[in-house]
JSON list of C-alpha atoms and ligand atoms in Angstrom, two decimals:
[
{"chain": "K", "resi": 21, "resn": "MET", "atom": "CA", "xyz": [44.11, 25.69, -2.75]},
{"chain": "K", "resi": 22, "resn": "THR", "atom": "CA", "xyz": [42.13, 26.04, 0.42]},
{"chain": "K", "resi": 23, "resn": "VAL", "atom": "CA", "xyz": [39.18, 23.45, 1.29]},
{"chain": "K", "resi": 24, "resn": "THR", "atom": "CA", "xyz": [36.62, 26.39, 1.22]},
{"chain": "K", "resi": 25, "resn": "ASP", "atom": "CA", "xyz": [38.52, 27.35, -2.67]},
{"chain": "K", "resi": 26, "resn": "ASN", "atom": "CA", "xyz": [37.84, 23.56, -3.77]},
{"chain": "K", "resi": 27, "resn": "LEU", "atom": "CA", "xyz": [34.51, 23.80, -1.95]},
{"chain": "K", "resi": 28, "resn": "GLN", "atom": "CA", "xyz": [33.84, 27.22, -4.15]},
{"chain": "K", "resi": 29, "resn": "ILE", "atom": "CA", "xyz": [35.25, 25.31, -7.02]},
{"chain": "K", "resi": 30, "resn": "ILE", "atom": "CA", "xyz": [32.92, 21.93, -6.76]},
{"chain": "K", "resi": 31, "resn": "GLY", "atom": "CA", "xyz": [29.35, 23.67, -5.97]},
{"chain": "K", "resi": 32, "resn": "ALA", "atom": "CA", "xyz": [30.12, 25.31, -8.99]},
{"chain": "K", "resi": 33, "resn": "LYS", "atom": "CA", "xyz": [31.47, 22.86, -11.49]},
{"chain": "K", "resi": 34, "resn": "LEU", "atom": "CA", "xyz": [27.84, 20.58, -9.80]},
{"chain": "K", "resi": 35, "resn": "LYS", "atom": "CA", "xyz": [25.91, 23.88, -10.83]},
{"chain": "K", "resi": 36, "resn": "HIS", "atom": "CA", "xyz": [27.51, 24.34, -14.26]},
{"chain": "K", "resi": 37, "resn": "PHE", "atom": "CA", "xyz": [26.44, 20.65, -14.71]},
{"chain": "K", "resi": 38, "resn": "ALA", "atom": "CA", "xyz": [22.82, 19.64, -13.73]},
{"chain": "K", "resi": 39, "resn": "GLU", "atom": "CA", "xyz": [22.52, 22.81, -16.46]},
{"chain": "K", "resi": 40, "resn": "LYS", "atom": "CA", "xyz": [24.33, 21.17, -19.02]},
{"chain": "K", "resi": 41, "resn": "TYR", "atom": "CA", "xyz": [22.20, 18.30, -18.01]},
{"chain": "K", "resi": 42, "resn": "GLN", "atom": "CA", "xyz": [19.14, 20.09, -18.07]},
{"chain": "K", "resi": 43, "resn": "ARG", "atom": "CA", "xyz": [18.95, 19.00, -14.30]},
{"chain": "K", "resi": 44, "resn": "ALA", "atom": "CA", "xyz": [18.13, 20.94, -10.78]},
{"chain": "K", "resi": 45, "resn": "ALA", "atom": "CA", "xyz": [20.69, 21.71, -9.16]},
{"chain": "K", "resi": 46, "resn": "SER", "atom": "CA", "xyz": [18.98, 21.02, -5.92]},
{"chain": "K", "resi": 47, "resn": "ASP", "atom": "CA", "xyz": [18.61, 17.29, -7.10]},
{"chain": "K", "resi": 48, "resn": "ILE", "atom": "CA", "xyz": [22.61, 16.92, -6.80]},
{"chain": "K", "resi": 49, "resn": "GLN", "atom": "CA", "xyz": [23.48, 16.27, -2.69]},
{"chain": "K", "resi": 50, "resn": "LEU", "atom": "CA", "xyz": [27.54, 17.35, -2.45]},
{"chain": "K", "resi": 51, "resn": "LEU", "atom": "CA", "xyz": [28.86, 14.48, 0.15]},
{"chain": "K", "resi": 52, "resn": "ALA", "atom": "CA", "xyz": [32.28, 15.51, 1.08]},
{"chain": "K", "resi": 53, "resn": "VAL", "atom": "CA", "xyz": [34.42, 12.60, 1.05]},
{"chain": "K", "resi": 54, "resn": "SER", "atom": "CA", "xyz": [36.96, 13.02, 4.48]},
{"chain": "K", "resi": 55, "resn": "LYS", "atom": "CA", "xyz": [38.59, 9.81, 4.58]},
{"chain": "K", "resi": 56, "resn": "ARG", "atom": "CA", "xyz": [42.38, 9.48, 5.98]},
{"chain": "K", "resi": 57, "resn": "HIS", "atom": "CA", "xyz": [41.72, 13.47, 6.33]},
{"chain": "K", "resi": 58, "resn": "PRO", "atom": "CA", "xyz": [41.69, 15.48, 10.10]},
{"chain": "K", "resi": 59, "resn": "VAL", "atom": "CA", "xyz": [39.13, 16.56, 11.83]},
{"chain": "K", "resi": 60, "resn": "THR", "atom": "CA", "xyz": [40.22, 20.51, 11.01]},
{"chain": "K", "resi": 61, "resn": "ALA", "atom": "CA", "xyz": [39.78, 20.11, 7.64]},
{"chain": "K", "resi": 62, "resn": "ILE", "atom": "CA", "xyz": [36.65, 19.06, 7.84]},
{"chain": "K", "resi": 63, "resn": "ARG", "atom": "CA", "xyz": [35.41, 21.72, 10.44]},
{"chain": "K", "resi": 64, "resn": "GLU", "atom": "CA", "xyz": [36.62, 24.21, 7.93]},
{"chain": "K", "resi": 65, "resn": "ALA", "atom": "CA", "xyz": [34.50, 22.36, 5.15]},
{"chain": "K", "resi": 66, "resn": "TYR", "atom": "CA", "xyz": [31.89, 22.82, 7.85]},
{"chain": "K", "resi": 67, "resn": "ALA", "atom": "CA", "xyz": [32.15, 26.39, 8.44]},
{"chain": "K", "resi": 68, "resn": "ALA", "atom": "CA", "xyz": [32.31, 26.56, 4.79]},
{"chain": "K", "resi": 69, "resn": "GLY", "atom": "CA", "xyz": [28.57, 25.54, 4.89]},
{"chain": "K", "resi": 70, "resn": "GLN", "atom": "CA", "xyz": [29.38, 21.95, 3.73]},
{"chain": "K", "resi": 71, "resn": "THR", "atom": "CA", "xyz": [26.97, 19.51, 6.15]},
{"chain": "K", "resi": 72, "resn": "ALA", "atom": "CA", "xyz": [27.07, 16.12, 4.91]},
{"chain": "K", "resi": 73, "resn": "PHE", "atom": "CA", "xyz": [30.50, 13.52, 5.39]},
{"chain": "K", "resi": 74, "resn": "GLY", "atom": "CA", "xyz": [30.86, 10.40, 4.39]},
{"chain": "K", "resi": 75, "resn": "GLU", "atom": "CA", "xyz": [33.63, 8.31, 5.31]},
{"chain": "K", "resi": 76, "resn": "ASN", "atom": "CA", "xyz": [34.16, 4.69, 4.40]},
{"chain": "K", "resi": 77, "resn": "TYR", "atom": "CA", "xyz": [36.32, 3.35, 7.69]},
{"chain": "K", "resi": 78, "resn": "ALA", "atom": "CA", "xyz": [33.65, 2.96, 10.38]},
{"chain": "K", "resi": 79, "resn": "GLN", "atom": "CA", "xyz": [36.67, 3.34, 12.84]},
{"chain": "K", "resi": 80, "resn": "GLU", "atom": "CA", "xyz": [37.34, 6.69, 11.80]},
{"chain": "K", "resi": 81, "resn": "LEU", "atom": "CA", "xyz": [33.98, 7.49, 11.19]},
{"chain": "K", "resi": 82, "resn": "LEU", "atom": "CA", "xyz": [33.24, 6.90, 14.35]},
{"chain": "K", "resi": 83, "resn": "GLU", "atom": "CA", "xyz": [36.12, 8.61, 16.31]},
{"chain": "K", "resi": 84, "resn": "LYS", "atom": "CA", "xyz": [35.18, 11.81, 13.85]},
{"chain": "K", "resi": 85, "resn": "ALA", "atom": "CA", "xyz": [31.83, 12.43, 15.23]},
{"chain": "K", "resi": 86, "resn": "GLU", "atom": "CA", "xyz": [32.82, 11.91, 18.74]},
{"chain": "K", "resi": 87, "resn": "GLN", "atom": "CA", "xyz": [35.39, 14.25, 18.00]},
{"chain": "K", "resi": 88, "resn": "LEU", "atom": "CA", "xyz": [32.91, 16.89, 16.11]},
{"chain": "K", "resi": 89, "resn": "ASP", "atom": "CA", "xyz": [30.28, 16.13, 18.26]},
{"chain": "K", "resi": 90, "resn": "ASP", "atom": "CA", "xyz": [29.77, 19.37, 18.39]},
{"chain": "K", "resi": 91, "resn": "LEU", "atom": "CA", "xyz": [28.33, 20.59, 14.49]},
{"chain": "K", "resi": 92, "resn": "PRO", "atom": "CA", "xyz": [25.19, 19.07, 13.80]},
{"chain": "K", "resi": 93, "resn": "ILE", "atom": "CA", "xyz": [26.80, 16.99, 10.42]},
{"chain": "K", "resi": 94, "resn": "GLU", "atom": "CA", "xyz": [25.15, 14.30, 8.66]},
{"chain": "K", "resi": 95, "resn": "TRP", "atom": "CA", "xyz": [27.01, 11.07, 8.34]},
{"chain": "K", "resi": 96, "resn": "HIS", "atom": "CA", "xyz": [27.22, 8.88, 5.67]},
{"chain": "K", "resi": 97, "resn": "PHE", "atom": "CA", "xyz": [29.29, 6.19, 5.93]},
{"chain": "K", "resi": 98, "resn": "ILE", "atom": "CA", "xyz": [30.17, 4.35, 2.19]},
{"chain": "K", "resi": 99, "resn": "GLY", "atom": "CA", "xyz": [32.42, 1.11, 2.64]},
{"chain": "K", "resi": 100, "resn": "PRO", "atom": "CA", "xyz": [32.66, -2.54, 4.47]},
{"chain": "K", "resi": 101, "resn": "LEU", "atom": "CA", "xyz": [31.01, -2.90, 7.48]},
{"chain": "K", "resi": 102, "resn": "GLN", "atom": "CA", "xyz": [31.71, -5.89, 9.55]},
{"chain": "K", "resi": 103, "resn": "SER", "atom": "CA", "xyz": [28.64, -6.81, 12.04]},
{"chain": "K", "resi": 104, "resn": "ASN", "atom": "CA", "xyz": [31.34, -5.55, 14.91]},
{"chain": "K", "resi": 105, "resn": "LYS", "atom": "CA", "xyz": [31.09, -2.20, 14.38]},
{"chain": "K", "resi": 106, "resn": "SER", "atom": "CA", "xyz": [27.04, -2.14, 13.29]},
{"chain": "K", "resi": 107, "resn": "ARG", "atom": "CA", "xyz": [25.44, -1.08, 16.78]},
{"chain": "K", "resi": 108, "resn": "LYS", "atom": "CA", "xyz": [27.61, 2.20, 16.24]},
{"chain": "K", "resi": 109, "resn": "ILE", "atom": "CA", "xyz": [27.19, 3.32, 13.31]},
{"chain": "K", "resi": 110, "resn": "ALA", "atom": "CA", "xyz": [23.64, 2.89, 13.30]},
{"chain": "K", "resi": 111, "resn": "ALA", "atom": "CA", "xyz": [23.74, 4.92, 16.51]},
{"chain": "K", "resi": 112, "resn": "VAL", "atom": "CA", "xyz": [25.65, 7.66, 14.57]},
{"chain": "K", "resi": 113, "resn": "ALA", "atom": "CA", "xyz": [25.21, 7.72, 10.83]},
{"chain": "K", "resi": 114, "resn": "SER", "atom": "CA", "xyz": [22.22, 8.82, 9.00]},
{"chain": "K", "resi": 115, "resn": "TRP", "atom": "CA", "xyz": [22.61, 7.09, 5.39]},
{"chain": "K", "resi": 116, "resn": "VAL", "atom": "CA", "xyz": [25.08, 3.86, 4.91]},
{"chain": "K", "resi": 117, "resn": "HIS", "atom": "CA", "xyz": [25.63, 3.55, 0.63]},
{"chain": "K", "resi": 118, "resn": "SER", "atom": "CA", "xyz": [27.02, 0.16, 1.42]},
{"chain": "K", "resi": 119, "resn": "ILE", "atom": "CA", "xyz": [24.80, -2.89, 1.75]},
{"chain": "K", "resi": 120, "resn": "ASP", "atom": "CA", "xyz": [25.29, -5.73, 0.33]},
{"chain": "K", "resi": 121, "resn": "ARG", "atom": "CA", "xyz": [24.76, -8.52, 3.29]},
{"chain": "K", "resi": 122, "resn": "ILE", "atom": "CA", "xyz": [20.92, -8.86, 4.28]},
{"chain": "K", "resi": 123, "resn": "LYS", "atom": "CA", "xyz": [22.76, -10.03, 7.32]},
{"chain": "K", "resi": 124, "resn": "ILE", "atom": "CA", "xyz": [24.59, -7.16, 8.55]},
{"chain": "K", "resi": 125, "resn": "ALA", "atom": "CA", "xyz": [21.02, -5.17, 6.93]},
{"chain": "K", "resi": 126, "resn": "ARG", "atom": "CA", "xyz": [19.22, -6.98, 9.86]},
{"chain": "K", "resi": 127, "resn": "ARG", "atom": "CA", "xyz": [21.56, -6.08, 12.15]},
{"chain": "K", "resi": 128, "resn": "LEU", "atom": "CA", "xyz": [21.73, -2.53, 11.28]},
{"chain": "K", "resi": 129, "resn": "ASN", "atom": "CA", "xyz": [17.65, -2.65, 11.33]},
{"chain": "K", "resi": 130, "resn": "HIS", "atom": "CA", "xyz": [17.32, -4.12, 14.81]},
{"chain": "K", "resi": 131, "resn": "GLN", "atom": "CA", "xyz": [19.76, -1.61, 16.28]},
{"chain": "K", "resi": 132, "resn": "ARG", "atom": "CA", "xyz": [18.68, 1.91, 14.51]},
{"chain": "K", "resi": 133, "resn": "ALA", "atom": "CA", "xyz": [17.33, 3.66, 17.93]},
{"chain": "K", "resi": 134, "resn": "ALA", "atom": "CA", "xyz": [13.69, 3.98, 18.20]},
{"chain": "K", "resi": 135, "resn": "ASN", "atom": "CA", "xyz": [13.58, 7.90, 18.16]},
{"chain": "K", "resi": 136, "resn": "LEU", "atom": "CA", "xyz": [15.54, 7.94, 15.16]},
{"chain": "K", "resi": 137, "resn": "PRO", "atom": "CA", "xyz": [14.10, 8.45, 11.74]},
{"chain": "K", "resi": 138, "resn": "ARG", "atom": "CA", "xyz": [14.88, 5.53, 9.27]},
{"chain": "K", "resi": 139, "resn": "LEU", "atom": "CA", "xyz": [18.19, 4.87, 8.72]},
{"chain": "K", "resi": 140, "resn": "ASN", "atom": "CA", "xyz": [18.60, 5.76, 5.43]},
{"chain": "K", "resi": 141, "resn": "VAL", "atom": "CA", "xyz": [20.49, 2.80, 3.23]},
{"chain": "K", "resi": 142, "resn": "CYS", "atom": "CA", "xyz": [21.36, 2.63, -0.29]},
{"chain": "K", "resi": 143, "resn": "ILE", "atom": "CA", "xyz": [22.58, -0.86, -2.20]},
{"chain": "K", "resi": 144, "resn": "GLN", "atom": "CA", "xyz": [25.87, -1.29, -3.81]},
{"chain": "K", "resi": 145, "resn": "VAL", "atom": "CA", "xyz": [25.90, -2.67, -6.93]},
{"chain": "K", "resi": 146, "resn": "ASN", "atom": "CA", "xyz": [29.14, -4.29, -8.76]},
{"chain": "K", "resi": 147, "resn": "ILE", "atom": "CA", "xyz": [27.71, -2.96, -11.92]},
{"chain": "K", "resi": 148, "resn": "SER", "atom": "CA", "xyz": [31.21, -3.31, -13.36]},
{"chain": "K", "resi": 149, "resn": "GLN", "atom": "CA", "xyz": [30.32, -7.07, -12.38]},
{"chain": "K", "resi": 150, "resn": "GLU", "atom": "CA", "xyz": [34.32, -7.18, -10.90]},
{"chain": "K", "resi": 151, "resn": "ALA", "atom": "CA", "xyz": [35.34, -10.48, -8.75]},
{"chain": "K", "resi": 152, "resn": "SER", "atom": "CA", "xyz": [37.33, -8.88, -6.46]},
{"chain": "K", "resi": 153, "resn": "LYS", "atom": "CA", "xyz": [34.80, -5.86, -5.45]},
{"chain": "K", "resi": 154, "resn": "SER", "atom": "CA", "xyz": [32.19, -5.56, -3.24]},
{"chain": "K", "resi": 155, "resn": "GLY", "atom": "CA", "xyz": [28.46, -5.29, -4.31]},
{"chain": "K", "resi": 156, "resn": "ILE", "atom": "CA", "xyz": [25.18, -7.37, -5.04]},
{"chain": "K", "resi": 157, "resn": "LEU", "atom": "CA", "xyz": [25.33, -8.37, -9.15]},
{"chain": "K", "resi": 158, "resn": "PRO", "atom": "CA", "xyz": [22.67, -6.78, -11.25]},
{"chain": "K", "resi": 159, "resn": "ALA", "atom": "CA", "xyz": [20.71, -10.09, -11.28]},
{"chain": "K", "resi": 160, "resn": "GLU", "atom": "CA", "xyz": [20.47, -10.55, -7.58]},
{"chain": "K", "resi": 161, "resn": "LEU", "atom": "CA", "xyz": [19.95, -6.87, -6.80]},
{"chain": "K", "resi": 162, "resn": "PHE", "atom": "CA", "xyz": [15.92, -7.62, -7.16]},
{"chain": "K", "resi": 163, "resn": "ASP", "atom": "CA", "xyz": [15.91, -10.09, -4.42]},
{"chain": "K", "resi": 164, "resn": "PHE", "atom": "CA", "xyz": [18.45, -8.61, -2.71]},
{"chain": "K", "resi": 165, "resn": "ALA", "atom": "CA", "xyz": [16.04, -5.41, -2.36]},
{"chain": "K", "resi": 166, "resn": "GLU", "atom": "CA", "xyz": [12.94, -6.77, -1.77]},
{"chain": "K", "resi": 167, "resn": "GLN", "atom": "CA", "xyz": [14.38, -8.32, 1.26]},
{"chain": "K", "resi": 168, "resn": "LEU", "atom": "CA", "xyz": [15.76, -4.80, 2.34]},
{"chain": "K", "resi": 169, "resn": "ALA", "atom": "CA", "xyz": [12.28, -3.46, 2.01]},
{"chain": "K", "resi": 170, "resn": "GLN", "atom": "CA", "xyz": [10.89, -5.87, 5.00]},
{"chain": "K", "resi": 171, "resn": "LEU", "atom": "CA", "xyz": [13.34, -3.81, 7.42]},
{"chain": "K", "resi": 172, "resn": "PRO", "atom": "CA", "xyz": [10.87, -1.01, 8.80]},
{"chain": "K", "resi": 173, "resn": "ARG", "atom": "CA", "xyz": [13.81, 1.01, 10.84]},
{"chain": "K", "resi": 174, "resn": "LEU", "atom": "CA", "xyz": [15.79, 1.28, 6.47]},
{"chain": "K", "resi": 175, "resn": "LYS", "atom": "CA", "xyz": [14.50, 2.94, 4.77]},
{"chain": "K", "resi": 176, "resn": "LEU", "atom": "CA", "xyz": [16.12, 2.09, 1.43]},
{"chain": "K", "resi": 177, "resn": "ARG", "atom": "CA", "xyz": [16.63, 4.34, -0.73]},
{"chain": "K", "resi": 178, "resn": "GLY", "atom": "CA", "xyz": [18.19, 3.29, -3.84]},
{"chain": "K", "resi": 179, "resn": "LEU", "atom": "CA", "xyz": [22.06, 2.56, -5.25]},
{"chain": "K", "resi": 180, "resn": "MET", "atom": "CA", "xyz": [25.49, 2.76, -5.14]},
{"chain": "K", "resi": 181, "resn": "VAL", "atom": "CA", "xyz": [28.07, 1.97, -6.94]},
{"chain": "K", "resi": 182, "resn": "ILE", "atom": "CA", "xyz": [32.23, 2.53, -7.66]},
{"chain": "K", "resi": 183, "resn": "PRO", "atom": "CA", "xyz": [32.84, 1.52, -11.47]},
{"chain": "K", "resi": 184, "resn": "ALA", "atom": "CA", "xyz": [35.94, -0.03, -12.01]},
{"chain": "K", "resi": 185, "resn": "ALA", "atom": "CA", "xyz": [38.29, 2.76, -12.65]},
{"chain": "K", "resi": 186, "resn": "GLU", "atom": "CA", "xyz": [37.71, 4.38, -16.77]},
{"chain": "K", "resi": 187, "resn": "THR", "atom": "CA", "xyz": [39.18, 7.44, -18.39]},
{"chain": "K", "resi": 188, "resn": "GLU", "atom": "CA", "xyz": [36.95, 7.67, -21.57]},
{"chain": "K", "resi": 189, "resn": "PHE", "atom": "CA", "xyz": [33.74, 9.85, -20.59]},
{"chain": "K", "resi": 190, "resn": "ASP", "atom": "CA", "xyz": [31.66, 8.31, -22.75]},
{"chain": "K", "resi": 191, "resn": "LYS", "atom": "CA", "xyz": [32.70, 4.88, -21.00]},
{"chain": "K", "resi": 192, "resn": "GLN", "atom": "CA", "xyz": [32.40, 6.34, -17.53]},
{"chain": "K", "resi": 193, "resn": "ARG", "atom": "CA", "xyz": [28.88, 8.01, -18.66]},
{"chain": "K", "resi": 194, "resn": "ALA", "atom": "CA", "xyz": [27.52, 4.17, -19.80]},
{"chain": "K", "resi": 195, "resn": "VAL", "atom": "CA", "xyz": [27.87, 2.55, -16.40]},
{"chain": "K", "resi": 196, "resn": "PHE", "atom": "CA", "xyz": [26.01, 5.00, -14.79]},
{"chain": "K", "resi": 197, "resn": "ALA", "atom": "CA", "xyz": [23.25, 4.73, -17.50]},
{"chain": "K", "resi": 198, "resn": "GLU", "atom": "CA", "xyz": [23.60, 1.22, -16.96]},
{"chain": "K", "resi": 199, "resn": "THR", "atom": "CA", "xyz": [23.24, 1.93, -13.11]},
{"chain": "K", "resi": 200, "resn": "ALA", "atom": "CA", "xyz": [20.14, 4.58, -13.59]},
{"chain": "K", "resi": 201, "resn": "ALA", "atom": "CA", "xyz": [18.59, 1.73, -15.85]},
{"chain": "K", "resi": 202, "resn": "LEU", "atom": "CA", "xyz": [18.46, -1.08, -13.10]},
{"chain": "K", "resi": 203, "resn": "LEU", "atom": "CA", "xyz": [17.15, 1.90, -10.51]},
{"chain": "K", "resi": 204, "resn": "ARG", "atom": "CA", "xyz": [13.86, 2.40, -13.00]},
{"chain": "K", "resi": 205, "resn": "GLN", "atom": "CA", "xyz": [13.31, -1.30, -13.16]},
{"chain": "K", "resi": 206, "resn": "LEU", "atom": "CA", "xyz": [12.94, -1.69, -9.91]},
{"chain": "K", "resi": 207, "resn": "ASN", "atom": "CA", "xyz": [10.87, 1.33, -9.48]},
{"chain": "K", "resi": 208, "resn": "HIS", "atom": "CA", "xyz": [8.86, -0.51, -12.29]},
{"chain": "K", "resi": 209, "resn": "LYS", "atom": "CA", "xyz": [8.25, -3.20, -10.42]},
{"chain": "K", "resi": 210, "resn": "GLY", "atom": "CA", "xyz": [7.12, -1.45, -7.28]},
{"chain": "K", "resi": 211, "resn": "PHE", "atom": "CA", "xyz": [9.66, 0.76, -5.19]},
{"chain": "K", "resi": 212, "resn": "GLN", "atom": "CA", "xyz": [9.85, 4.04, -4.56]},
{"chain": "K", "resi": 213, "resn": "LEU", "atom": "CA", "xyz": [13.77, 5.27, -4.92]},
{"chain": "K", "resi": 214, "resn": "ASP", "atom": "CA", "xyz": [14.84, 7.83, -5.32]},
{"chain": "K", "resi": 215, "resn": "THR", "atom": "CA", "xyz": [18.42, 8.27, -4.77]},
{"chain": "K", "resi": 216, "resn": "LEU", "atom": "CA", "xyz": [21.64, 7.43, -7.27]},
{"chain": "K", "resi": 217, "resn": "SER", "atom": "CA", "xyz": [24.92, 7.31, -5.39]},
{"chain": "K", "resi": 218, "resn": "MET", "atom": "CA", "xyz": [27.49, 7.17, -7.98]},
{"chain": "K", "resi": 219, "resn": "GLY", "atom": "CA", "xyz": [30.20, 9.69, -9.34]},
{"chain": "K", "resi": 220, "resn": "MET", "atom": "CA", "xyz": [33.67, 10.71, -7.91]},
{"chain": "K", "resi": 221, "resn": "SER", "atom": "CA", "xyz": [36.32, 13.53, -8.19]},
{"chain": "K", "resi": 222, "resn": "SER", "atom": "CA", "xyz": [37.25, 12.10, -11.57]},
{"chain": "K", "resi": 223, "resn": "ASP", "atom": "CA", "xyz": [33.95, 11.37, -12.81]},
{"chain": "K", "resi": 224, "resn": "MET", "atom": "CA", "xyz": [31.11, 13.61, -11.62]},
{"chain": "K", "resi": 225, "resn": "GLU", "atom": "CA", "xyz": [30.11, 15.08, -14.79]},
{"chain": "K", "resi": 226, "resn": "ALA", "atom": "CA", "xyz": [29.41, 12.08, -15.85]},
{"chain": "K", "resi": 227, "resn": "ALA", "atom": "CA", "xyz": [27.77, 10.75, -12.95]},
{"chain": "K", "resi": 228, "resn": "ILE", "atom": "CA", "xyz": [25.18, 13.91, -13.24]},
{"chain": "K", "resi": 229, "resn": "ALA", "atom": "CA", "xyz": [24.25, 13.71, -16.88]},
{"chain": "K", "resi": 230, "resn": "GLU", "atom": "CA", "xyz": [23.06, 9.71, -15.88]},
{"chain": "K", "resi": 231, "resn": "GLY", "atom": "CA", "xyz": [21.47, 11.14, -12.76]},
{"chain": "K", "resi": 232, "resn": "ALA", "atom": "CA", "xyz": [23.34, 10.93, -9.95]},
{"chain": "K", "resi": 233, "resn": "THR", "atom": "CA", "xyz": [21.27, 11.95, -6.96]},
{"chain": "K", "resi": 234, "resn": "ILE", "atom": "CA", "xyz": [24.19, 12.27, -4.32]},
{"chain": "K", "resi": 235, "resn": "VAL", "atom": "CA", "xyz": [28.03, 12.94, -5.54]},
{"chain": "K", "resi": 236, "resn": "ARG", "atom": "CA", "xyz": [30.63, 11.41, -3.39]},
{"chain": "K", "resi": 237, "resn": "ILE", "atom": "CA", "xyz": [33.20, 13.37, -3.87]},
{"chain": "K", "resi": 238, "resn": "GLY", "atom": "CA", "xyz": [36.87, 13.48, -1.82]},
{"chain": "K", "resi": 239, "resn": "THR", "atom": "CA", "xyz": [40.15, 14.10, -3.55]},
{"chain": "K", "resi": 240, "resn": "ALA", "atom": "CA", "xyz": [38.74, 17.64, -5.40]},
{"chain": "K", "resi": 241, "resn": "ILE", "atom": "CA", "xyz": [37.94, 18.95, -2.14]},
{"chain": "K", "resi": 242, "resn": "PHE", "atom": "CA", "xyz": [40.54, 17.82, 0.49]},
{"chain": "K", "resi": 243, "resn": "GLY", "atom": "CA", "xyz": [43.81, 17.29, -1.79]},
{"chain": "K", "resi": 244, "resn": "GLN", "atom": "CA", "xyz": [45.38, 13.84, -2.34]},
{"chain": "K", "resi": 245, "resn": "ARG", "atom": "CA", "xyz": [45.38, 11.19, 0.64]},
{"chain": "K", "resi": 246, "resn": "LYS", "atom": "CA", "xyz": [48.30, 9.90, 2.52]},
{"chain": "K", "resi": 247, "resn": "SER", "atom": "CA", "xyz": [48.55, 6.72, 1.66]},
{"chain": "I", "resi": 330, "resn": "PLP", "atom": "C1", "xyz": [36.91, 7.44, -1.66]},
{"chain": "I", "resi": 330, "resn": "PLP", "atom": "C2", "xyz": [36.16, 7.36, -1.98]},
{"chain": "I", "resi": 330, "resn": "PLP", "atom": "C3", "xyz": [35.33, 8.05, -2.88]},
{"chain": "I", "resi": 330, "resn": "PLP", "atom": "C4", "xyz": [35.82, 9.27, -3.10]},
{"chain": "I", "resi": 330, "resn": "PLP", "atom": "O1", "xyz": [36.42, 9.11, -3.92]},
{"chain": "I", "resi": 330, "resn": "PLP", "atom": "P1", "xyz": [37.77, 10.61, -4.48]},
{"chain": "I", "resi": 330, "resn": "PLP", "atom": "O2", "xyz": [38.28, 9.95, -6.25]},
{"chain": "I", "resi": 330, "resn": "PLP", "atom": "O3", "xyz": [38.64, 11.03, -3.55]},
{"chain": "I", "resi": 330, "resn": "PLP", "atom": "O4", "xyz": [36.44, 11.98, -4.91]},
{"chain": "I", "resi": 330, "resn": "PLP", "atom": "C5", "xyz": [34.14, 7.91, -2.87]},
{"chain": "I", "resi": 330, "resn": "PLP", "atom": "N1", "xyz": [33.23, 7.13, -2.39]},
{"chain": "I", "resi": 330, "resn": "PLP", "atom": "C6", "xyz": [33.62, 5.94, -2.34]},
{"chain": "I", "resi": 330, "resn": "PLP", "atom": "C7", "xyz": [32.95, 4.59, -1.92]},
{"chain": "I", "resi": 330, "resn": "PLP", "atom": "C8", "xyz": [35.33, 6.48, -1.35]},
{"chain": "I", "resi": 330, "resn": "PLP", "atom": "O5", "xyz": [35.91, 5.13, -0.52]}
]
C-alpha cells in the first residue's frame, strides 16, 4: 500500500464515521502525523491532496519545513516544546497542540511575528491522569485557560489529549467523552473553543463519535515508524 492509497482509505473511513455519528465530515480535519518518516513521504501525501502535517519533535519539524519550503504546508506541532526551540516553532507552525506550560506559551506569544496570523493553540490535557504524561490536569484546566486567554498573539482553540493506551472501544470513547465535556464546561464559562484534537490510528472512530475536530493519524497513513 502506498501513502496515496492509505490516505484514500483514511479519508473514506473519516467520512464513514462522520455519517455514522451524524457529523459533518467537513468539521473533522485530518492531520497527517509524519514523524520519523522522510520528506519524500510527505511530498507524496501532499501530491495526493493532504496539506496539514504534524510533527512531535521540534528539530525534526524545522528541518522538514526547510526541505519542503516550496510547498504551502500547514505545520502542526504536537509534541513537548523546549524553550530553546520556541522561537523557530513560532515562526513556522500554524498550530501548537501541546501547550501545558505557561512559560512556553508566553514565549510563543512574545515570539509570534506581528505579520503572521495568531498562532492557534490547544491545551494538552492529561486526561487519563497518568503521572508520567504531559498535560494539564482537569482540575487545573480553567485557571490555565484563563492565563492563556490573556496572550494576544495566541488563539486558544481547544483541547488535545493522548489517552492511556486502551483497545476496548467503549473505554476509548468514555475518555474522549470526558474531554468533550471539559471543552463544553470551558465554553459555558465564557470561552469560545471549537477544537478537540483527539484520535490517532487506533482510536479514530471513538474520537469522531465523541466530537473530535482534528484527528492525528500517523501509522495508518505512513506505515510503521522506524524506532
Ligand atoms: C505519533 C503521534 C500521533 C500518531 O499516532 P499513530 O498511532 O501513528 O496514528 C498522534 N498524536 C501524537 C501526539 C503523536 O505523537
